[in-house]
Coordinates of C-alpha atoms in Angstrom, one line a residue:
M304 CA 0.0 0.0 0.0
D305 CA 1.0 3.6 -0.5
I306 CA 1.5 6.0 2.4
I307 CA 2.4 9.8 2.3
V308 CA 4.7 11.1 5.0
E309 CA 6.9 14.2 5.3
Q310 CA 10.5 13.8 4.0
T311 CA 11.7 15.4 7.3
C312 CA 10.1 12.8 9.5
T313 CA 12.3 10.2 11.3
V314 CA 12.3 6.5 10.6
K315 CA 10.6 5.9 14.0
E316 CA 7.7 8.3 13.0
C317 CA 7.5 6.7 9.6
L318 CA 7.3 3.2 11.2
K319 CA 4.5 4.4 13.5
A320 CA 2.5 5.8 10.7
M321 CA 2.8 2.6 8.7
L322 CA 1.8 0.5 11.6
D323 CA -1.3 2.6 12.2
A324 CA -2.1 2.4 8.5
V325 CA -2.1 -1.4 8.4
G326 CA -3.5 -1.9 12.0
L327 CA -0.4 -3.5 13.6
E328 CA 0.4 -3.1 17.3
G329 CA 3.5 -3.5 19.5
D330 CA 7.1 -2.4 19.4
S331 CA 8.7 -5.5 17.9
W332 CA 8.8 -4.1 14.4
H333 CA 11.4 -2.4 12.2
L334 CA 11.8 -1.1 8.7
R335 CA 13.9 -2.4 5.8
I336 CA 14.2 -1.0 2.3
L337 CA 13.4 -2.9 -0.8
D338 CA 16.2 -2.7 -3.4
W339 CA 16.0 -2.4 -7.2
C340 CA 15.6 -6.2 -7.7
Y341 CA 12.7 -6.4 -5.1
E342 CA 14.8 -8.1 -2.4
V343 CA 14.6 -7.1 1.2
G344 CA 17.7 -5.2 2.1
E345 CA 19.4 -3.9 5.2
P346 CA 17.4 -2.6 8.2
L347 CA 17.2 1.1 8.8
M348 CA 19.3 1.1 11.9
D349 CA 19.2 4.8 12.9
E350 CA 15.6 5.4 13.9
D351 CA 16.2 9.0 14.8
A352 CA 17.5 9.9 11.3
S353 CA 15.2 11.6 8.8
L354 CA 14.2 10.0 5.5
T355 CA 16.1 12.7 3.7
E356 CA 19.3 11.9 5.6
L357 CA 19.0 8.2 4.6
N358 CA 18.5 9.2 0.9
I359 CA 15.0 7.7 0.9
S360 CA 13.0 9.5 -1.8
C361 CA 9.5 9.4 -3.2
G362 CA 8.6 6.0 -4.7
D363 CA 11.0 3.9 -2.6
S364 CA 9.5 0.8 -1.0
L365 CA 9.8 0.1 2.7
V366 CA 9.0 -3.3 4.3
I367 CA 7.7 -3.7 7.9
T368 CA 9.7 -6.6 9.4
P369 CA 9.0 -8.3 12.7
G370 CA 11.6 -8.2 15.4
Q371 CA 13.3 -5.4 17.3
L372 CA 16.5 -3.7 16.0
P373 CA 19.7 -4.6 17.7
P374 CA 21.3 -1.8 19.7
K375 CA 23.5 0.6 17.8
G376 CA 26.8 -0.9 17.0
Y377 CA 25.4 -4.5 17.2
L378 CA 24.9 -7.0 14.5
N379 CA 22.0 -9.5 14.2
L380 CA 23.3 -12.6 12.4
S381 CA 21.5 -15.8 11.5
V382 CA 23.5 -18.9 11.9
W383 CA 23.2 -22.2 10.1
L384 CA 25.0 -25.6 10.5
L385 CA 26.8 -27.2 7.6
L386 CA 26.3 -30.9 7.7
G387 CA 28.4 -33.3 5.6
A388 CA 31.2 -32.0 3.4
G389 CA 33.8 -33.5 5.7
S390 CA 32.2 -32.2 8.9
D391 CA 31.3 -34.6 11.8
F392 CA 28.6 -32.4 13.1
A393 CA 25.9 -34.8 11.8
S394 CA 26.7 -37.5 14.3
S395 CA 26.9 -34.9 17.2
T396 CA 23.6 -33.2 16.4
D397 CA 21.4 -36.1 15.3
G398 CA 18.3 -36.1 17.4
D399 CA 18.8 -32.5 18.6
F400 CA 15.9 -30.1 18.2
D401 CA 16.0 -26.7 16.8
H402 CA 15.2 -24.6 19.9
T403 CA 14.7 -21.5 17.8
N404 CA 12.0 -23.0 15.6
G405 CA 9.6 -24.7 18.0
G406 CA 11.6 -27.9 18.1
I407 CA 11.4 -28.5 14.4
S408 CA 14.6 -28.7 12.3
E409 CA 14.4 -28.4 8.5
D410 CA 17.4 -29.3 6.5
M411 CA 18.1 -27.7 3.1
N412 CA 20.6 -28.7 0.5
A413 CA 23.8 -26.5 0.4
A414 CA 24.2 -25.2 -3.1
G415 CA 27.6 -26.0 -4.6
V416 CA 28.6 -28.5 -1.9
P417 CA 27.8 -32.1 -3.0
G418 CA 26.1 -34.1 -0.3
A419 CA 26.0 -31.3 2.2
T420 CA 22.9 -29.8 3.9
L421 CA 22.1 -26.7 6.0
R422 CA 20.3 -26.7 9.3
T423 CA 19.2 -23.6 11.1
L424 CA 20.7 -22.9 14.6
G425 CA 19.2 -19.6 15.4
K426 CA 20.5 -16.0 15.7
V427 CA 23.3 -14.3 17.5
E428 CA 23.6 -10.6 18.5
I429 CA 27.2 -9.4 18.7
P430 CA 29.0 -6.0 18.5
D431 CA 30.6 -5.1 15.2
E432 CA 33.9 -4.5 17.1
A433 CA 34.0 -8.1 18.3
T434 CA 36.6 -10.4 16.8
L435 CA 36.0 -13.5 14.7
E436 CA 37.2 -15.6 17.6
D437 CA 34.5 -13.9 19.8
L438 CA 31.9 -14.7 17.2
K439 CA 32.9 -18.4 17.2
I440 CA 32.7 -18.6 21.0
Q441 CA 29.2 -17.0 21.0
V442 CA 28.0 -19.4 18.3
L443 CA 29.0 -22.3 20.5
T444 CA 26.6 -21.0 23.2
L445 CA 23.6 -21.6 21.0
P446 CA 21.3 -24.3 22.5
A447 CA 21.6 -26.6 19.5
L448 CA 25.4 -26.8 20.0
Q449 CA 25.5 -27.3 23.8
C450 CA 26.4 -31.0 23.5
V451 CA 29.0 -30.5 20.8
C452 CA 32.7 -30.7 21.9
V453 CA 35.0 -28.2 20.2
P454 CA 38.5 -27.9 21.8
T455 CA 39.2 -24.4 20.6
P456 CA 37.5 -21.8 18.3
A457 CA 40.2 -22.7 15.7
F458 CA 38.4 -26.0 15.2
L459 CA 35.4 -24.0 13.7
R460 CA 35.2 -22.7 10.2
I461 CA 32.6 -19.9 9.5
W462 CA 31.3 -19.4 6.0
Q463 CA 29.3 -16.5 4.7
L464 CA 26.1 -17.6 2.9
E465 CA 24.6 -16.0 -0.2
G466 CA 21.3 -17.7 -0.8
Q467 CA 22.0 -21.3 0.1
R468 CA 25.6 -21.3 -1.1
P469 CA 28.7 -21.0 1.1
T470 CA 30.8 -18.4 -0.7
R471 CA 33.4 -16.9 1.6
I472 CA 35.4 -18.1 4.6
L473 CA 35.9 -15.5 7.3
R474 CA 39.6 -15.3 8.0
G475 CA 41.7 -13.7 10.8
Q476 CA 40.9 -14.8 14.4
Q477 CA 41.7 -11.3 15.8
L478 CA 40.1 -9.2 13.0
T479 CA 36.9 -7.4 13.9
L480 CA 33.6 -8.1 12.2
R481 CA 33.6 -4.6 10.8
K482 CA 37.0 -5.2 9.1
L483 CA 35.6 -8.5 7.8
K484 CA 32.7 -6.5 6.3
V485 CA 30.1 -8.5 8.1
T486 CA 26.8 -6.5 8.3
S487 CA 23.6 -7.0 10.2
G488 CA 21.4 -9.5 8.6
T489 CA 24.2 -11.6 7.1
A490 CA 23.7 -15.3 7.1
L491 CA 26.5 -17.5 8.3
C492 CA 27.1 -21.2 8.5
V493 CA 29.5 -23.1 10.8
Q494 CA 31.5 -26.2 10.0
R495 CA 33.5 -28.2 12.6
L496 CA 36.9 -29.3 11.6
L497 CA 39.1 -32.2 12.7
S498 CA 42.1 -30.0 13.2
E499 CA 42.9 -26.3 13.9
E500 CA 42.7 -23.9 11.0
D501 CA 43.9 -20.3 10.5
L502 CA 43.7 -19.5 6.8
G503 CA 45.8 -16.6 5.4
L504 CA 44.5 -13.9 3.1
K505 CA 45.9 -15.6 0.0
E506 CA 45.0 -19.2 0.9
V507 CA 42.1 -20.6 -1.0
L508 CA 40.0 -23.6 0.0
L509 CA 39.2 -25.8 -3.0
R510 CA 37.1 -29.0 -3.3
V511 CA 39.1 -31.4 -5.5
Q512 CA 37.4 -34.3 -7.2
M513 CA 39.4 -37.1 -8.9
A514 CA 37.7 -38.6 -12.0
V515 CA 37.0 -42.3 -12.1
P516 CA 38.7 -43.4 -15.4
G517 CA 36.2 -44.2 -18.2
E518 CA 33.1 -43.9 -16.0
G519 CA 32.1 -40.2 -16.3
R520 CA 31.9 -39.8 -12.5
Y521 CA 34.1 -38.7 -9.6
F522 CA 35.4 -40.0 -6.3
P523 CA 34.1 -38.1 -3.3
S524 CA 35.5 -34.6 -3.1
E525 CA 38.4 -33.7 -0.8
E526 CA 39.4 -30.3 0.6
L527 CA 42.7 -28.7 -0.5
V528 CA 44.1 -25.5 1.0
W529 CA 46.1 -23.9 -1.8
N530 CA 48.6 -21.1 -0.9
A531 CA 48.5 -18.6 -3.7
A532 CA 50.5 -15.9 -1.9
R533 CA 53.7 -16.3 -3.9
D534 CA 52.4 -17.9 -7.1
S535 CA 48.8 -18.0 -8.2
S536 CA 49.5 -19.4 -11.7
P537 CA 48.0 -22.7 -13.1
G538 CA 51.5 -24.3 -12.7
S539 CA 51.4 -23.6 -8.9
L540 CA 48.0 -25.3 -8.5
R541 CA 49.1 -28.2 -10.7
S542 CA 52.2 -28.7 -8.6
A543 CA 50.2 -28.6 -5.3
L544 CA 47.7 -31.3 -6.6
A545 CA 50.6 -33.4 -7.9
A546 CA 52.2 -33.4 -4.5
R547 CA 48.9 -34.2 -2.9
Y548 CA 48.2 -37.3 -5.0
G549 CA 51.8 -38.3 -5.7
L550 CA 51.6 -37.8 -9.5
S551 CA 53.6 -36.0 -12.1
P552 CA 52.4 -32.5 -12.8
D553 CA 52.6 -33.2 -16.6
A554 CA 50.1 -36.1 -16.2
L555 CA 47.4 -34.0 -14.6
L556 CA 44.5 -32.3 -16.4
L557 CA 42.5 -29.7 -14.4
A558 CA 39.1 -28.0 -14.8
K559 CA 36.9 -25.7 -12.8
H560 CA 33.3 -26.6 -12.4
Q561 CA 30.6 -24.0 -13.0
P562 CA 27.5 -25.4 -11.2
D563 CA 25.1 -22.7 -12.6
K564 CA 26.0 -23.6 -16.2
H565 CA 26.8 -27.3 -15.6
V566 CA 30.1 -27.0 -17.6
W567 CA 33.8 -27.5 -16.8
D568 CA 36.4 -24.9 -17.8
A569 CA 39.8 -26.5 -18.5
I570 CA 42.7 -24.9 -16.6
S571 CA 45.9 -24.8 -18.7
S572 CA 48.9 -22.4 -19.0
W573 CA 47.8 -19.9 -21.6
S574 CA 50.2 -18.1 -23.9
Q575 CA 50.6 -14.3 -24.0
Q576 CA 51.9 -11.9 -26.5
V577 CA 54.9 -10.1 -25.1
S578 CA 55.5 -6.5 -25.9
K579 CA 58.6 -5.8 -27.9
R580 CA 59.0 -2.5 -26.1
K581 CA 58.7 -3.8 -22.5
K582 CA 59.8 -7.4 -22.9
K583 CA 57.7 -8.3 -19.9
K584 CA 55.0 -10.9 -19.6
K585 CA 52.0 -10.3 -17.4
T586 CA 51.6 -12.7 -14.4
E587 CA 49.1 -15.6 -15.0
S588 CA 46.8 -15.7 -12.0
L589 CA 43.9 -18.0 -11.4
L590 CA 42.5 -15.5 -8.8
G591 CA 41.7 -13.2 -11.7
A592 CA 40.0 -13.5 -15.1
P593 CA 38.8 -15.7 -16.5
F594 CA 38.7 -18.3 -13.6
H595 CA 38.4 -16.1 -10.5
L596 CA 39.1 -19.0 -8.1
K597 CA 37.6 -18.5 -4.7
D598 CA 36.7 -20.5 -1.5
G599 CA 34.5 -23.5 -2.2
D600 CA 35.2 -23.8 -5.9
T601 CA 35.2 -27.4 -7.3
I602 CA 38.3 -28.5 -9.2
G603 CA 38.1 -31.6 -11.4
L604 CA 41.2 -33.7 -11.7
K605 CA 42.2 -36.4 -14.3
N606 CA 45.2 -38.6 -14.5
L607 CA 46.2 -38.7 -18.2
L608 CA 48.2 -41.8 -17.7
V609 CA 45.1 -43.9 -17.1
D610 CA 42.3 -41.7 -18.6
S611 CA 42.9 -40.1 -22.0
S612 CA 39.4 -38.5 -22.1
R613 CA 39.4 -34.7 -21.8
D614 CA 35.7 -34.5 -21.1
F615 CA 34.9 -33.6 -17.5
C616 CA 31.1 -33.7 -17.8
T617 CA 29.0 -36.2 -15.9
L618 CA 25.5 -37.4 -16.5
D619 CA 24.1 -34.8 -14.1
D620 CA 26.0 -32.1 -16.1
L621 CA 24.5 -33.3 -19.4
Q622 CA 21.0 -33.4 -17.9
G623 CA 21.5 -29.9 -16.4
Q624 CA 22.7 -28.5 -19.8
Q625 CA 19.6 -30.1 -21.5
K626 CA 17.3 -28.5 -18.9
L627 CA 19.0 -25.1 -19.5
R628 CA 18.5 -25.4 -23.2
E629 CA 14.8 -26.3 -22.8
E630 CA 14.3 -23.3 -20.5
A631 CA 16.0 -21.0 -23.0
E632 CA 13.9 -22.4 -25.8
Q633 CA 10.7 -21.8 -23.9
R634 CA 11.7 -18.3 -23.2
R635 CA 12.6 -17.7 -26.8
K636 CA 9.3 -19.1 -28.0
G637 CA 7.3 -17.2 -25.4
A638 CA 9.0 -13.8 -26.0
P639 CA 7.6 -12.7 -29.4
S640 CA 3.9 -12.1 -29.7
C641 CA 1.5 -13.8 -32.2
E642 CA 1.1 -10.6 -34.2
A643 CA 4.8 -10.4 -34.9
A644 CA 4.8 -13.9 -36.5
P645 CA 4.1 -12.8 -40.1
E646 CA 6.7 -10.1 -39.9
R647 CA 9.3 -12.5 -38.4
K648 CA 8.6 -15.0 -41.2
A649 CA 9.1 -12.4 -43.9
S650 CA 12.3 -11.1 -42.4
S651 CA 13.7 -14.7 -42.1
S652 CA 13.5 -15.1 -45.9
S653 CA 16.0 -12.3 -46.4
K654 CA 19.6 -12.6 -45.5
A655 CA 20.4 -11.5 -42.0
R656 CA 22.6 -8.4 -41.8
K657 CA 25.2 -7.8 -39.2
P658 CA 24.5 -4.8 -36.9
E659 CA 26.1 -1.6 -38.0
V660 CA 28.9 -0.4 -35.7
A661 CA 30.7 3.0 -35.5
L662 CA 34.0 3.3 -37.4
S663 CA 36.7 5.3 -35.5
I664 CA 39.9 6.3 -37.3
N665 CA 42.8 7.8 -35.3
V666 CA 45.1 9.9 -37.4
G667 CA 48.4 11.3 -36.1
T668 CA 49.6 14.9 -36.3
F669 CA 52.0 15.7 -39.2
R670 CA 54.5 18.5 -39.3
Y671 CA 55.8 19.6 -42.7
F672 CA 59.3 21.1 -43.3
F673 CA 59.2 23.0 -46.5
G674 CA 62.9 24.2 -46.7
P675 CA 63.3 26.4 -49.8
L676 CA 59.6 26.3 -50.9
K677 CA 59.2 30.1 -50.2
R678 CA 61.9 30.9 -52.8
L679 CA 60.1 28.6 -55.3
A680 CA 56.8 30.2 -54.7
A681 CA 58.4 33.7 -55.3
A682 CA 59.5 32.4 -58.7
G683 CA 55.9 31.3 -59.5
L684 CA 56.8 27.6 -59.4
H685 CA 54.6 25.1 -57.6
P686 CA 55.7 21.5 -56.7
P687 CA 53.5 18.6 -57.5
P688 CA 52.0 16.6 -54.6
P689 CA 54.7 14.2 -53.3
R690 CA 54.1 10.5 -53.5
V691 CA 54.6 9.5 -49.9
I692 CA 55.7 5.9 -49.0
W693 CA 54.9 4.8 -45.5
A694 CA 57.2 2.3 -43.9
G695 CA 54.7 1.5 -41.1
G696 CA 55.1 2.1 -37.3
R697 CA 56.2 5.4 -35.8
G698 CA 59.0 7.8 -36.5
L699 CA 60.3 9.6 -39.5
R700 CA 58.8 9.0 -43.0
R701 CA 60.3 9.5 -46.4
A702 CA 58.9 10.8 -49.7
V703 CA 59.7 10.1 -53.3
P704 CA 61.2 13.2 -55.0
G705 CA 58.9 15.0 -57.4
R706 CA 59.6 17.6 -60.1
L707 CA 58.6 21.2 -60.1
T708 CA 56.0 22.4 -62.7
Q709 CA 54.6 25.7 -63.8
P710 CA 51.0 26.7 -63.1
A711 CA 48.6 25.5 -65.8
T712 CA 47.2 29.0 -66.3
P713 CA 49.1 32.3 -65.8
A714 CA 47.7 34.5 -63.2
C715 CA 48.2 37.7 -65.3
N716 CA 49.7 39.0 -68.6
N717 CA 52.5 41.0 -67.0
T718 CA 55.6 40.1 -69.0
L719 CA 57.7 41.5 -66.2
H720 CA 56.5 38.9 -63.8
P721 CA 58.7 35.8 -64.2
A722 CA 55.8 33.4 -63.7
C723 CA 53.5 35.2 -66.2
N724 CA 56.0 35.8 -69.0
T725 CA 54.9 33.2 -71.6
T726 CA 57.9 34.1 -73.8
Q727 CA 60.4 33.2 -71.2
Q728 CA 60.8 29.6 -70.3
P729 CA 62.0 28.9 -66.8
A730 CA 65.1 26.8 -66.3
P731 CA 64.3 23.3 -65.0
S732 CA 64.5 23.2 -61.3
P733 CA 66.3 20.5 -59.4
P734 CA 64.1 17.9 -57.6
F735 CA 63.1 18.6 -54.0
I736 CA 62.6 16.3 -51.1
L737 CA 59.7 16.8 -48.6
H738 CA 60.2 15.3 -45.2
L739 CA 57.2 14.4 -43.0
Q740 CA 57.6 13.7 -39.3
R741 CA 54.7 12.0 -37.4
T742 CA 54.1 12.4 -33.7
N743 CA 51.5 10.4 -31.9
H744 CA 49.6 13.3 -30.4
V745 CA 46.8 11.0 -29.1
A746 CA 49.3 9.0 -27.1
I747 CA 50.8 12.1 -25.6
M748 CA 47.3 13.3 -24.5
V749 CA 46.6 9.9 -22.9
D750 CA 49.9 9.9 -21.1
A751 CA 48.9 13.1 -19.4
F752 CA 46.3 11.1 -17.4
C753 CA 48.8 8.4 -16.4
A754 CA 49.2 8.6 -12.7
T755 CA 47.7 7.5 -9.4
W756 CA 44.7 9.5 -8.4
K757 CA 43.0 9.7 -5.0
L758 CA 39.3 10.8 -4.6
V759 CA 39.0 14.1 -2.7
D760 CA 35.5 15.3 -3.5
S761 CA 32.3 13.8 -4.8
Q762 CA 29.0 15.6 -5.7
N763 CA 25.6 14.0 -6.5
F764 CA 27.1 10.5 -6.7
D765 CA 24.3 8.9 -4.8
E766 CA 21.7 10.3 -7.2
Y767 CA 23.8 8.9 -10.1
M768 CA 23.9 5.4 -8.5
K769 CA 20.2 5.5 -7.8
E770 CA 19.5 6.4 -11.4
L771 CA 21.6 3.4 -12.5
G772 CA 19.5 1.1 -10.2
V773 CA 22.1 0.4 -7.6
G774 CA 20.7 -1.0 -4.3
F775 CA 20.5 1.0 -1.1
A776 CA 23.2 -1.0 0.7
T777 CA 25.6 -0.7 -2.2
R778 CA 24.9 3.0 -2.5
Q779 CA 25.7 3.5 1.2
V780 CA 29.1 1.8 0.7
G781 CA 29.8 3.7 -2.5
N782 CA 29.1 7.0 -0.8
V783 CA 31.7 6.4 2.0
T784 CA 34.3 4.7 -0.1
K785 CA 37.2 6.8 -1.4
P786 CA 38.8 4.8 -4.2
T787 CA 42.2 5.2 -5.8
I788 CA 42.4 5.1 -9.6
V789 CA 45.6 4.1 -11.4
I790 CA 45.7 5.0 -15.1
S791 CA 48.5 3.7 -17.3
H792 CA 49.2 3.4 -21.1
E793 CA 50.6 -0.1 -21.9
D794 CA 51.1 -1.4 -25.5
E795 CA 48.7 1.2 -27.0
R796 CA 46.0 0.1 -24.4
V797 CA 44.5 2.4 -21.8
V798 CA 44.5 0.6 -18.4
V799 CA 42.3 1.9 -15.6
K800 CA 42.6 0.2 -12.2
T801 CA 40.2 1.1 -9.4
Q802 CA 41.3 0.1 -5.9
S803 CA 39.1 0.4 -2.8
T804 CA 38.1 -1.4 0.4
F805 CA 34.8 -2.3 -1.3
K806 CA 36.1 -3.9 -4.6
N807 CA 39.0 -3.8 -6.9
T808 CA 38.4 -3.6 -10.7
E809 CA 40.6 -3.3 -13.8
V810 CA 39.7 -2.5 -17.4
S811 CA 41.8 -2.0 -20.4
G812 CA 41.2 -1.4 -24.1
K813 CA 42.5 0.4 -27.2
L814 CA 41.2 3.8 -28.1
G815 CA 38.1 3.5 -30.3
E816 CA 37.8 -0.3 -29.8
E817 CA 34.9 -1.8 -27.9
F818 CA 35.7 -4.3 -25.1
D819 CA 33.8 -6.2 -22.4
E820 CA 33.7 -4.9 -18.8
T821 CA 32.1 -6.0 -15.5
T822 CA 31.4 -3.0 -13.4
A823 CA 31.8 -2.7 -9.6
D824 CA 28.0 -3.1 -9.2
D825 CA 28.1 -6.3 -11.4
R826 CA 26.8 -4.9 -14.6
T827 CA 28.1 -6.5 -17.8
V828 CA 28.7 -3.7 -20.3
K829 CA 30.4 -2.9 -23.6
S830 CA 33.0 -0.1 -23.0
T831 CA 34.9 2.2 -25.3
F832 CA 37.8 4.6 -24.6
T833 CA 38.1 7.7 -26.9
M834 CA 39.9 11.1 -26.8
E835 CA 37.6 14.1 -27.3
G836 CA 39.9 17.1 -27.5
D837 CA 42.0 16.9 -24.3
N838 CA 39.5 14.8 -22.4
L839 CA 39.7 11.0 -21.9
V840 CA 36.1 9.7 -22.4
Q841 CA 34.7 6.2 -21.5
V842 CA 31.3 5.1 -22.7
Q843 CA 29.5 2.1 -21.2
K844 CA 26.5 0.5 -23.1
W845 CA 24.2 -2.3 -21.8
D846 CA 20.6 -3.3 -22.5
G847 CA 20.0 -0.2 -24.7
K848 CA 21.3 2.1 -21.9
E849 CA 24.4 4.2 -22.0
T850 CA 26.5 6.1 -19.4
K851 CA 29.4 8.4 -20.1
F852 CA 32.6 9.2 -18.0
V853 CA 34.5 12.3 -19.1
R854 CA 37.9 12.8 -17.4
E855 CA 39.6 16.2 -17.8
L856 CA 42.6 17.8 -16.2
K857 CA 42.1 21.1 -14.3
D858 CA 44.7 22.8 -12.2
G859 CA 46.6 19.5 -11.6
K860 CA 43.5 17.7 -10.6
M861 CA 41.5 15.1 -12.6
V862 CA 37.8 16.0 -12.7
M863 CA 35.5 13.1 -13.7
T864 CA 32.0 13.8 -14.9
L865 CA 29.6 10.9 -14.9
T866 CA 26.3 11.2 -16.9
F867 CA 23.4 8.8 -17.1
G868 CA 20.0 9.8 -18.3
G869 CA 19.4 13.3 -16.9
V870 CA 21.6 12.8 -13.8
Q871 CA 25.2 14.1 -13.6
A872 CA 27.8 13.5 -10.9
V873 CA 31.2 15.1 -10.5
R874 CA 34.1 13.4 -8.7
T875 CA 37.4 15.2 -8.2
Y876 CA 40.8 13.4 -7.8
E877 CA 44.3 14.5 -6.8
K878 CA 47.6 12.8 -7.5
A879 CA 48.5 10.5 -4.7

């Protein structure tokens, strides 16, 4: 239902007005905002703040949620139990009741973890300044875990849940929950271990499955802690697996499983083109594109000495792929209307044309050195256009000598003028040479932006993110984050790295050439870098939409103007 309140009213006053409108009583209620994809987001913690201060505008959706807000500075976390997947909790908790759910315990399958289930344990309320070790100790006080024996908190592993999938392991026993970016409402699941564990920041927990030769299935998965601190290349992972299973690295074939698509991506050492100018090869890292290995990923393993097949798919994968194709076919058939059928039939008879794309041509700046041409012009002689031969690449160019000719028609009949005296034939002039020197002016302009830039001022950025459709929680993070941007020019490619406590991104592309980009708010777009005058311009296009970033240099600062629709934001950076 719709309700009209003043923008200056507080969250508490807005909640009271909404409770009166729907006829609810009591104090055990709080408000949450509905994000752009209609999912219930973070609670509005500051009940004394006005709606304007929280950037809540007309048309936003608020949800009345049962339960009181935790005190300021406290986190309300839901806790689940991970059963299976190498944990021995199942034997310790069988027969236990879920004391937070009326004595009824419902298990759910854990996505991405074969044979594992999730069981709810309840909720914990803890300060955001508490450490990860404090959180583990408080989790052990839940009624469902009273009979479970855990020697030390290091025997517990805590995962962060997204949906029903364990996605991230919380690391650092003495790090606070605030530094670990744990927010109120986050779902966590606990897993008991058979030994103590203290993972480093660059240690990745992988689930490894060895293929059964010739049967299209796998042995039960095993956990592998891979240390990628020094070397995150495919060779490092292959060596770690070879040492684990006592095999030769050359006899192993690896692949990463994508459960959403039911496909396996083969992991091999890929070749790179090395710049002749820098003579330096970029580091191959499995933590970055295209694999992005993270905690909980499944790695398939084949021994080529006994299994020559390079197909990692199982029967379940083939059935999942078939199901995805059927769903895609149903969406394709259901998308067009019946009225569009004759038009679609007529258009199918003609040859399909490729979509038109813009053509961008970058031309260098040329400087001409004319030597004695002034004296030739004074004599009324004009050189023919030189036939220029380009050797390719950069630097000095050479031209084929031409011969001087007279004008086709005299400008006047003055016989005293050397060029117009038709009775006097000029002596043949010696050939001349025209030198052309090319300078890459575009590269020089791009190099002016190459530096490390730190954000010092931001205006109207929240309205810009709201126009893009960014959720409330992400906007709050974006408003307080001060990123560092590193711009460089490598092998004729513009490289822009954005580093922040929220997320690190990197994009690179040649001027005028379109490339794929995944933005910080997880949009998949087509981007293009261009130079418009002295400004470095980046355009992102997706789903028929377009946003534009214009970077310009003013008084030693980089001013970045972001435009989308009718909203414009300005962010100012200084050199770090």
